[in-house]
Short mmCIF file of C-alpha atoms and ligand atoms in Angstrom, two decimals:
data_model
loop_
_atom_site.label_atom_id
_atom_site.label_comp_id
_atom_site.label_asym_id
_atom_site.label_seq_id
_atom_site.Cartn_x
_atom_site.Cartn_y
_atom_site.Cartn_z
CA MET A 1 -5.73 8.35 43.64
CA ALA A 2 -7.26 8.05 47.10
CA LYS A 3 -4.48 5.80 48.32
CA LEU A 4 -1.59 7.73 46.82
CA LEU A 5 -2.79 11.10 48.03
CA GLY A 6 -3.23 10.16 51.67
CA GLY A 7 -6.74 8.75 51.85
CA ARG A 8 -7.64 5.16 52.71
CA VAL A 9 -9.04 2.31 50.62
CA GLU A 10 -10.48 -0.86 52.13
CA THR A 11 -12.36 -3.94 51.12
CA ALA A 12 -16.06 -3.22 51.14
CA GLU A 13 -18.50 -5.46 52.97
CA THR A 14 -20.70 -5.58 49.94
CA SER A 15 -19.35 -5.70 46.43
CA GLU A 16 -21.12 -3.89 43.62
CA TYR A 17 -21.30 -5.42 40.18
CA GLY A 18 -23.56 -4.02 37.52
CA ASN A 19 -26.11 -1.25 37.63
CA ALA A 20 -26.10 0.96 40.69
CA GLU A 21 -28.08 4.04 41.59
CA LEU A 22 -25.82 7.07 41.57
CA HIS A 23 -26.66 10.08 43.74
CA MET A 24 -25.03 13.45 43.18
CA ASP A 25 -23.50 15.08 46.23
CA ALA A 26 -22.09 18.12 44.44
CA PRO A 27 -24.23 19.18 41.51
CA ASN A 28 -21.90 22.12 40.98
CA SER A 29 -19.06 19.77 40.04
CA VAL A 30 -17.92 20.38 36.46
CA LEU A 31 -18.18 16.70 35.67
CA PHE A 32 -21.76 16.43 36.87
CA ARG A 33 -23.21 19.61 35.44
CA ASN A 34 -26.73 18.92 34.12
CA VAL A 35 -26.67 15.37 35.45
CA PRO A 36 -29.95 14.56 37.27
CA GLU A 37 -29.66 14.29 41.03
CA THR A 38 -30.14 10.55 40.72
CA THR A 39 -28.99 8.51 37.75
CA VAL A 40 -27.53 5.05 37.15
CA CYS A 41 -23.97 3.92 36.66
CA TRP A 42 -22.09 0.69 36.04
CA MET A 43 -20.07 -0.53 39.01
CA SER A 44 -17.55 -3.35 39.25
CA HIS A 45 -15.66 -3.38 42.52
CA ARG A 46 -15.16 -4.77 46.01
CA ASP A 47 -13.17 -1.87 47.42
CA ARG A 48 -14.27 1.45 48.74
CA ILE A 49 -12.66 4.67 49.82
CA SER A 50 -13.11 4.92 53.58
CA VAL A 51 -11.12 8.12 54.16
CA LEU A 52 -10.92 10.97 51.63
CA PRO A 53 -7.47 12.28 50.81
CA PRO A 54 -6.90 15.84 52.12
CA GLY A 55 -8.28 18.55 49.85
CA PHE A 56 -10.91 16.30 48.25
CA ARG A 57 -14.68 16.36 48.48
CA VAL A 58 -17.23 13.66 47.80
CA THR A 59 -19.17 14.35 44.62
CA ALA A 60 -21.34 11.23 44.29
CA HIS A 61 -22.31 8.05 46.14
CA THR A 62 -24.25 4.85 45.58
CA PRO A 63 -26.17 2.82 48.21
CA HIS A 64 -23.13 0.62 48.89
CA CYS A 65 -20.39 3.05 48.10
CA PRO A 66 -20.35 6.29 50.09
CA ILE A 67 -17.58 7.73 47.92
CA ALA A 68 -18.33 6.80 44.33
CA ALA A 69 -16.78 9.99 42.98
CA MET A 70 -14.45 12.59 44.47
CA GLU A 71 -12.57 15.62 43.29
CA ASN A 72 -10.04 18.25 44.13
CA ALA A 73 -11.00 20.89 41.60
CA ALA A 74 -8.17 23.24 42.58
CA ARG A 75 -5.65 20.58 41.59
CA LYS A 76 -7.81 19.40 38.69
CA LEU A 77 -8.03 15.87 40.09
CA TYR A 78 -11.23 13.93 39.45
CA ALA A 79 -11.92 10.33 40.38
CA LEU A 80 -14.85 8.06 39.53
CA GLN A 81 -15.23 4.57 40.90
CA PHE A 82 -17.87 3.57 38.37
CA HIS A 83 -17.31 3.08 34.65
CA PRO A 84 -18.22 6.24 32.72
CA GLU A 85 -17.19 4.72 29.40
CA VAL A 86 -19.88 2.05 29.14
CA LEU A 87 -23.38 2.39 27.74
CA HIS A 88 -24.81 1.30 31.10
CA THR A 89 -23.73 4.65 32.51
CA PRO A 90 -25.98 6.89 30.41
CA GLU A 91 -24.47 10.14 31.67
CA GLY A 92 -20.90 8.83 31.39
CA ALA A 93 -20.06 10.15 27.94
CA GLY A 94 -21.11 13.64 29.05
CA MET A 95 -18.86 13.39 32.10
CA LEU A 96 -15.92 12.39 29.93
CA THR A 97 -16.65 15.18 27.47
CA ARG A 98 -16.74 17.81 30.22
CA PHE A 99 -13.52 16.42 31.68
CA VAL A 100 -11.73 16.59 28.35
CA ARG A 101 -13.10 19.94 27.24
CA GLU A 102 -13.44 21.88 30.46
CA VAL A 103 -10.89 20.41 32.80
CA CYS A 104 -8.22 19.53 30.25
CA GLU A 105 -9.28 22.43 28.02
CA CYS A 106 -9.10 20.47 24.78
CA SER A 107 -10.90 22.21 21.96
CA GLY A 108 -12.05 19.18 19.94
CA THR A 109 -10.91 20.46 16.59
CA TRP A 110 -9.35 17.17 15.50
CA VAL A 111 -11.13 15.73 12.49
CA MET A 112 -10.23 12.89 10.18
CA ASP A 113 -9.70 15.24 7.23
CA SER A 114 -6.97 17.08 9.02
CA TYR A 115 -5.35 13.79 10.02
CA LEU A 116 -5.40 12.75 6.39
CA GLU A 117 -3.77 15.97 5.20
CA GLU A 118 -1.16 15.82 7.93
CA GLN A 119 -0.28 12.24 7.08
CA ILE A 120 -0.04 12.88 3.36
CA LYS A 121 2.36 15.69 4.06
CA SER A 122 4.49 13.74 6.49
CA ILE A 123 4.61 10.63 4.27
CA ARG A 124 5.82 12.78 1.36
CA GLU A 125 8.46 14.36 3.56
CA GLN A 126 9.66 11.03 4.91
CA VAL A 127 9.68 9.16 1.61
CA GLY A 128 10.76 11.80 -0.88
CA GLY A 129 11.22 10.13 -4.25
CA GLY A 130 11.78 6.65 -2.74
CA ARG A 131 9.66 3.57 -3.13
CA VAL A 132 7.57 2.00 -0.39
CA LEU A 133 6.73 -1.70 -0.11
CA LEU A 134 3.48 -2.75 1.55
CA GLY A 135 2.23 -6.27 2.20
CA LEU A 136 -1.44 -6.01 1.33
CA SER A 137 -3.66 -8.69 2.85
CA GLY A 138 -7.07 -7.32 1.94
CA GLY A 139 -7.79 -6.79 5.63
CA VAL A 140 -8.99 -3.43 6.91
CA ASP A 141 -5.68 -2.11 8.23
CA SER A 142 -3.43 -2.86 5.28
CA SER A 143 -6.13 -1.72 2.85
CA VAL A 144 -6.56 1.64 4.55
CA ALA A 145 -2.76 2.02 4.73
CA ALA A 146 -2.60 1.30 0.98
CA ALA A 147 -5.31 3.83 0.17
CA LEU A 148 -3.64 6.50 2.27
CA LEU A 149 -0.17 5.88 0.88
CA SER A 150 -1.57 5.85 -2.63
CA ARG A 151 -2.96 9.35 -2.05
CA ALA A 152 0.41 10.52 -0.82
CA ILE A 153 2.86 8.91 -3.22
CA GLY A 154 0.94 7.15 -6.02
CA LYS A 155 3.01 4.66 -8.02
CA GLN A 156 5.92 4.89 -5.60
CA LEU A 157 3.80 2.61 -3.43
CA VAL A 158 4.28 -1.05 -4.31
CA CYS A 159 1.60 -3.33 -2.86
CA VAL A 160 2.45 -7.01 -2.81
CA PHE A 161 -0.62 -9.19 -2.42
CA VAL A 162 0.17 -12.84 -1.81
CA ASP A 163 -2.55 -15.34 -2.65
CA HIS A 164 -1.55 -18.35 -0.55
CA GLY A 165 -4.48 -20.37 -1.79
CA LEU A 166 -6.09 -20.19 1.63
CA LEU A 167 -8.28 -17.16 1.02
CA ARG A 168 -12.04 -17.11 1.04
CA LYS A 169 -13.92 -17.59 -2.20
CA GLY A 170 -13.64 -14.52 -4.40
CA GLU A 171 -11.30 -12.69 -2.03
CA ALA A 172 -8.30 -12.39 -4.36
CA GLU A 173 -10.57 -11.03 -7.09
CA GLN A 174 -12.13 -8.57 -4.66
CA VAL A 175 -8.76 -7.19 -3.60
CA ALA A 176 -7.65 -6.93 -7.22
CA ALA A 177 -10.87 -5.14 -8.15
CA VAL A 178 -10.19 -2.46 -5.54
CA PHE A 179 -6.42 -2.09 -5.78
CA GLY A 180 -5.59 -3.48 -9.21
CA PRO A 181 -5.57 -1.53 -12.47
CA GLY A 182 -8.85 0.28 -12.92
CA GLY A 183 -9.67 0.05 -9.22
CA GLY A 184 -9.35 3.76 -8.69
CA PHE A 185 -6.21 3.80 -6.57
CA ASP A 186 -2.98 5.08 -7.99
CA LEU A 187 -0.35 2.55 -6.90
CA THR A 188 1.78 -0.32 -8.16
CA PHE A 189 -0.17 -3.54 -7.57
CA ARG A 190 1.79 -6.80 -7.48
CA PRO A 191 -0.44 -9.82 -7.01
CA VAL A 192 1.45 -13.06 -6.47
CA ASP A 193 -0.22 -16.38 -7.12
CA ALA A 194 1.59 -18.67 -4.71
CA LYS A 195 -1.13 -21.28 -4.28
CA GLU A 196 0.82 -24.26 -5.61
CA ARG A 197 3.81 -23.45 -3.50
CA PHE A 198 1.75 -23.36 -0.30
CA TYR A 199 -0.18 -26.52 -1.15
CA ARG A 200 3.08 -28.36 -1.84
CA ALA A 201 4.59 -27.22 1.43
CA LEU A 202 1.47 -28.21 3.37
CA ALA A 203 1.01 -31.64 1.78
CA GLY A 204 0.85 -34.37 4.40
CA VAL A 205 1.12 -31.98 7.36
CA THR A 206 -1.56 -32.41 10.02
CA ASP A 207 -0.22 -30.71 13.16
CA PRO A 208 -1.89 -27.28 13.60
CA GLU A 209 1.22 -25.51 14.86
CA GLN A 210 3.37 -26.99 12.13
CA LYS A 211 0.82 -25.85 9.56
CA ARG A 212 0.92 -22.31 10.96
CA ARG A 213 4.72 -22.35 10.93
CA ILE A 214 4.87 -23.53 7.35
CA ILE A 215 2.37 -20.93 6.17
CA GLY A 216 4.36 -18.23 7.97
CA GLU A 217 7.67 -19.37 6.52
CA GLN A 218 6.35 -19.70 3.00
CA PHE A 219 4.83 -16.27 3.24
CA ILE A 220 8.17 -14.79 4.18
CA ARG A 221 9.91 -16.57 1.31
CA VAL A 222 7.38 -15.34 -1.22
CA PHE A 223 7.52 -11.80 0.10
CA GLU A 224 11.31 -11.91 0.10
CA ALA A 225 11.45 -13.15 -3.49
CA GLU A 226 9.11 -10.36 -4.55
CA ALA A 227 11.12 -7.72 -2.73
CA LYS A 228 14.33 -8.97 -4.38
CA ALA A 229 12.73 -8.99 -7.80
CA LEU A 230 11.63 -5.41 -7.29
CA GLY A 231 15.18 -4.21 -6.68
CA SER A 232 16.11 -2.08 -3.77
CA ILE A 233 13.16 -0.48 -2.05
CA GLU A 234 13.90 2.10 0.60
CA PHE A 235 10.85 1.90 2.81
CA LEU A 236 8.62 -0.73 4.29
CA ALA A 237 5.06 0.28 5.15
CA GLN A 238 2.88 -1.48 7.67
CA GLY A 239 -0.73 -1.15 8.71
CA THR A 240 0.18 -1.13 12.41
CA ILE A 241 -2.63 0.40 14.45
CA TYR A 242 -2.62 1.63 18.03
CA PRO A 243 -3.86 -1.60 19.66
CA ASP A 244 -0.92 -3.42 17.97
CA VAL A 245 1.44 -0.91 19.52
CA VAL A 246 -0.10 -1.41 22.94
CA GLU A 247 -0.22 -5.19 22.64
CA SER A 248 3.38 -5.54 21.54
CA GLY A 249 4.38 -3.28 24.43
CA THR A 250 7.05 -1.47 22.49
CA GLY A 251 7.13 2.01 21.19
CA SER A 252 10.07 1.86 18.81
CA ALA A 253 10.02 1.56 15.07
CA GLY A 254 12.72 -1.11 15.33
CA ALA A 255 10.28 -3.46 17.06
CA VAL A 256 9.62 -6.89 15.68
CA ILE A 257 7.71 -6.47 12.49
CA LYS A 258 4.22 -7.82 12.64
CA SER A 259 3.63 -9.35 9.27
CA HIS A 260 0.14 -8.95 7.97
CA HIS A 261 -0.80 -12.41 9.05
CA ASN A 262 0.97 -12.43 12.40
CA VAL A 263 2.63 -15.74 11.78
CA GLY A 264 6.24 -14.75 11.87
CA GLY A 265 8.34 -11.74 11.10
CA LEU A 266 9.57 -10.55 7.78
CA PRO A 267 13.05 -11.70 6.76
CA LYS A 268 15.88 -10.06 8.65
CA ASP A 269 18.09 -9.69 5.59
CA LEU A 270 15.58 -7.50 3.83
CA SER A 271 16.84 -4.13 4.82
CA PHE A 272 14.85 -0.97 4.61
CA SER A 273 16.07 2.43 5.53
CA GLY A 274 12.76 3.39 7.04
CA LEU A 275 9.43 2.18 8.27
CA VAL A 276 6.20 3.97 7.34
CA GLU A 277 3.28 3.38 9.71
CA PRO A 278 0.61 5.96 8.94
CA LEU A 279 -2.12 4.34 11.07
CA ARG A 280 -0.04 3.96 14.22
CA PRO A 281 -2.00 6.37 16.46
CA LEU A 282 -5.45 5.19 15.34
CA PHE A 283 -7.97 2.83 16.87
CA LYS A 284 -9.92 0.44 14.68
CA ASP A 285 -13.02 2.61 14.41
CA GLU A 286 -10.84 5.55 13.40
CA VAL A 287 -9.11 3.41 10.79
CA ARG A 288 -12.55 2.58 9.38
CA THR A 289 -13.54 6.25 9.31
CA LEU A 290 -10.31 7.08 7.51
CA GLY A 291 -11.00 4.27 5.04
CA ARG A 292 -14.40 5.77 4.26
CA THR A 293 -12.86 9.21 3.84
CA LEU A 294 -10.45 7.65 1.34
CA GLY A 295 -13.28 6.06 -0.63
CA LEU A 296 -12.75 2.39 0.17
CA PRO A 297 -15.85 0.23 -0.38
CA GLU A 298 -18.00 -0.39 2.68
CA GLN A 299 -17.70 -4.13 2.19
CA LEU A 300 -13.98 -3.92 2.73
CA ILE A 301 -14.20 -1.51 5.64
CA ASN A 302 -16.63 -3.68 7.58
CA ARG A 303 -14.81 -6.87 6.87
CA GLN A 304 -14.67 -9.45 9.62
CA PRO A 305 -11.26 -10.35 10.95
CA PHE A 306 -9.70 -13.11 8.88
CA PRO A 307 -6.70 -15.01 10.22
CA GLY A 308 -3.41 -14.65 8.36
CA PRO A 309 -3.03 -18.42 7.90
CA GLY A 310 -6.48 -18.21 6.36
CA LEU A 311 -8.40 -21.36 5.63
CA GLY A 312 -5.33 -23.27 6.79
CA VAL A 313 -6.68 -22.91 10.34
CA ARG A 314 -10.25 -23.67 9.25
CA ILE A 315 -9.40 -27.04 7.77
CA VAL A 316 -8.75 -29.59 10.47
CA GLY A 317 -5.90 -31.91 9.48
CA GLU A 318 -4.12 -31.96 6.15
CA VAL A 319 -4.78 -29.09 3.76
CA THR A 320 -5.47 -30.15 0.18
CA PRO A 321 -6.76 -28.11 -2.76
CA GLU A 322 -9.89 -30.26 -2.66
CA LYS A 323 -10.57 -29.39 0.98
CA VAL A 324 -9.91 -25.72 0.25
CA ARG A 325 -12.52 -25.84 -2.49
CA ILE A 326 -15.06 -27.45 -0.15
CA VAL A 327 -14.58 -24.94 2.64
CA GLN A 328 -14.57 -21.98 0.23
CA GLU A 329 -17.85 -23.02 -1.32
CA ALA A 330 -19.51 -23.86 1.98
CA ASP A 331 -18.37 -20.59 3.49
CA ALA A 332 -19.65 -18.57 0.53
CA ILE A 333 -23.08 -20.19 0.96
CA PHE A 334 -23.08 -19.48 4.68
CA ARG A 335 -22.21 -15.83 4.02
CA GLU A 336 -24.89 -15.50 1.36
CA GLU A 337 -27.56 -16.98 3.60
CA MET A 338 -26.53 -14.86 6.57
CA GLU A 339 -26.91 -11.81 4.39
CA ARG A 340 -30.23 -12.98 3.02
CA PHE A 341 -31.61 -13.59 6.51
CA GLY A 342 -30.05 -10.37 7.81
CA ALA A 343 -28.88 -12.46 10.73
CA ASP A 344 -25.26 -11.43 11.05
CA ALA A 345 -25.99 -8.47 13.31
CA GLY A 346 -25.09 -10.35 16.47
CA ALA A 347 -22.14 -12.25 15.07
CA GLY A 348 -18.75 -10.59 15.25
CA GLN A 349 -17.32 -13.40 13.20
CA PHE A 350 -18.87 -16.31 11.34
CA PHE A 351 -17.56 -18.82 8.87
CA ALA A 352 -17.65 -22.39 7.65
CA ALA A 353 -14.81 -24.74 8.56
CA LEU A 354 -14.01 -28.28 7.56
CA SER A 355 -13.82 -30.98 10.19
CA ASN A 356 -11.65 -33.96 9.55
CA LEU A 357 -14.67 -36.16 10.11
CA ARG A 358 -15.87 -38.30 7.26
CA SER A 359 -19.04 -40.21 7.76
CA VAL A 360 -21.53 -42.33 5.91
CA GLY A 361 -24.43 -40.79 4.10
CA VAL A 362 -26.87 -41.66 1.41
CA MET A 363 -27.57 -39.69 -1.72
CA GLY A 364 -30.09 -41.08 -4.13
CA ASP A 365 -29.37 -44.78 -4.23
CA SER A 366 -25.74 -44.58 -3.37
CA ARG A 367 -23.75 -44.58 -0.21
CA THR A 368 -21.44 -41.63 0.43
CA TYR A 369 -18.46 -41.30 2.70
CA ASP A 370 -17.91 -37.56 2.82
CA TYR A 371 -16.81 -34.68 5.00
CA ALA A 372 -18.71 -32.80 7.69
CA VAL A 373 -18.71 -29.01 7.45
CA VAL A 374 -18.74 -27.08 10.71
CA LEU A 375 -20.55 -23.76 10.91
CA ARG A 376 -19.30 -21.28 13.46
CA ALA A 377 -20.86 -17.93 14.41
CA VAL A 378 -19.71 -16.12 17.51
CA GLN A 379 -20.60 -13.03 19.40
CA THR A 380 -17.56 -11.40 20.92
CA ASP A 381 -16.35 -8.03 22.19
CA ASP A 382 -12.64 -8.54 22.06
CA PHE A 383 -12.09 -11.97 20.46
CA MET A 384 -10.55 -13.15 23.75
CA THR A 385 -13.85 -14.68 24.82
CA ALA A 386 -16.82 -15.54 22.66
CA THR A 387 -20.19 -17.23 22.75
CA ALA A 388 -22.02 -19.03 19.99
CA VAL A 389 -24.77 -16.96 18.38
CA ARG A 390 -28.32 -18.33 18.53
CA LEU A 391 -28.86 -18.38 14.81
CA PRO A 392 -32.42 -18.80 13.58
CA TYR A 393 -33.24 -22.44 12.94
CA ALA A 394 -34.63 -21.64 9.51
CA LEU A 395 -31.31 -20.10 8.54
CA LEU A 396 -29.35 -23.12 9.79
CA GLU A 397 -31.63 -25.43 7.85
CA SER A 398 -31.35 -23.41 4.71
CA VAL A 399 -27.54 -23.25 4.91
CA THR A 400 -27.38 -26.97 5.62
CA ASN A 401 -29.61 -27.86 2.68
CA ARG A 402 -27.71 -25.67 0.31
CA ILE A 403 -24.30 -26.95 1.40
CA VAL A 404 -25.14 -30.64 1.12
CA ASN A 405 -26.84 -30.06 -2.22
CA GLU A 406 -24.38 -27.67 -3.79
CA VAL A 407 -20.98 -28.61 -2.41
CA GLN A 408 -19.62 -31.86 -3.63
CA GLY A 409 -17.85 -33.91 -0.96
CA VAL A 410 -20.05 -32.87 1.97
CA ASN A 411 -22.82 -35.01 3.42
CA ARG A 412 -23.19 -33.54 6.90
CA VAL A 413 -23.33 -30.02 8.38
CA LEU A 414 -22.79 -29.31 12.08
CA TYR A 415 -23.26 -26.14 14.08
CA ASP A 416 -20.61 -25.47 16.72
CA LEU A 417 -22.25 -24.31 19.95
CA THR A 418 -19.04 -24.15 21.96
CA GLY A 419 -17.94 -20.88 23.50
CA LYS A 420 -14.41 -19.59 23.96
CA PRO A 421 -13.12 -20.78 26.34
CA PRO A 422 -12.87 -23.72 26.13
CA ALA A 423 -12.87 -23.74 22.31
CA THR A 424 -11.03 -21.13 20.26
CA ILE A 425 -12.85 -19.25 17.53
CA GLU A 426 -10.79 -20.80 14.75
CA LEU A 427 -10.60 -24.59 14.70
CA GLU A 428 -6.80 -24.71 14.72
P1 XMP B 501 -8.90 -17.79 18.20
O1 XMP B 501 -9.03 -18.90 17.21
O2 XMP B 501 -7.55 -17.72 18.82
O3 XMP B 501 -9.08 -16.45 17.38
O4 XMP B 501 -10.00 -17.81 19.23
C1 XMP B 501 -9.22 -15.17 17.94
C2 XMP B 501 -9.26 -14.18 16.81
O5 XMP B 501 -7.99 -14.11 16.17
C3 XMP B 501 -8.10 -14.50 14.82
N1 XMP B 501 -6.93 -15.34 14.52
C4 XMP B 501 -5.84 -14.90 13.86
N2 XMP B 501 -5.58 -13.71 13.31
N3 XMP B 501 -3.48 -14.50 12.59
C5 XMP B 501 -4.40 -13.53 12.66
O6 XMP B 501 -4.16 -12.45 12.12
C6 XMP B 501 -3.66 -15.73 13.13
O7 XMP B 501 -2.80 -16.60 13.05
C7 XMP B 501 -4.92 -15.93 13.78
N4 XMP B 501 -5.46 -17.00 14.44
C8 XMP B 501 -6.70 -16.61 14.87
C9 XMP B 501 -9.41 -15.25 14.70
O8 XMP B 501 -9.93 -15.17 13.39
C10 XMP B 501 -10.25 -14.53 15.72
O9 XMP B 501 -10.76 -13.33 15.20
#
């Protein structure tokens, strides 16, 4: 703003990263009303404004930044150099609120209930008496989309849930319990057991990318077969949420369809006359709030992200039904113990994976040559970077003991301490 409006910006002699003391220079500024004369803010910069643009006044400074905030109230232009949106700027949320309410004059009447009503109405208008196909993965977004569409159009909504045999233990049953008959949602539920088909296609394949491709392709084929069997369906629904829209960088409904597992598009020859995306303007936390409003179980709403290719990317090397069983059982134990220890608070994502390492062990009097399970628990803000969580030793020991005792085919348990980068969160 300073540069564009005729001021000057230069590289500062001293950069400011982290907490900085913020001093108010204009307590009568709308943004800073009721803010103490001195507070703290979060800075992250090496530049500073050296000359104010005409018509502006300085409203705050820090020791190393003489113009940390400026404004031209007549033109309703306000600029902050610090980050008001982070928790490290305790007065920041208030500044944003005053900007939105008093400068922009927004009234703040938007509530989730009115969004829900609006969407129900607009879905009914768009769809009329037609049928809508939704690929349900059991993840948060597609589940909330299903619950919302069910409210709007009931049985006209057809939810296809593909079990590719790479789900976590009990997951297919959990999805069926919520969305299947008796689950409380009025919709047409079509579970597809495609386990054998996926296992056949994956037999002998060890390359991670090839595995992902195969899983993606098979998924499309299964979905396509289901859609054909269902006869012509007018609409396709997707649980696209706002970050997907931003990430894909397109704003049109004709954009590449993001299948629920992000490993390929849906078949081109499946034609739909319309796309229904009722979560498109929402952020993840809003999707969760909507899910609660719609009565989805908390367990489903707070679910960790689970990759579309599922356990396929948590089994290093060839996928076999035997390896799937091992990783499912080990993962279930890890989840149970995490819950028991109440230790998952810091971990944004945690799971058991199966290394391709087999090593020698001893059980009773006999020698074993079994697999090593890898435990992974990461703390992450955005899943782009991550660090391993310092899990309590007692928890790690308990998980290890239970896995080697209860899961046949495992004689070693390892904890992955690697961050991302250089490792990724998933093993493949
Ligand atoms: P990585 O392994 O790349 O994972 O560090 C980052 C996040 O993305 C998830 N992930 C996927 N999600 N389809 C998905 O929908 C995928 O193919 C996929 N691969 C990884 C992963 O679980 C983590 O949350």
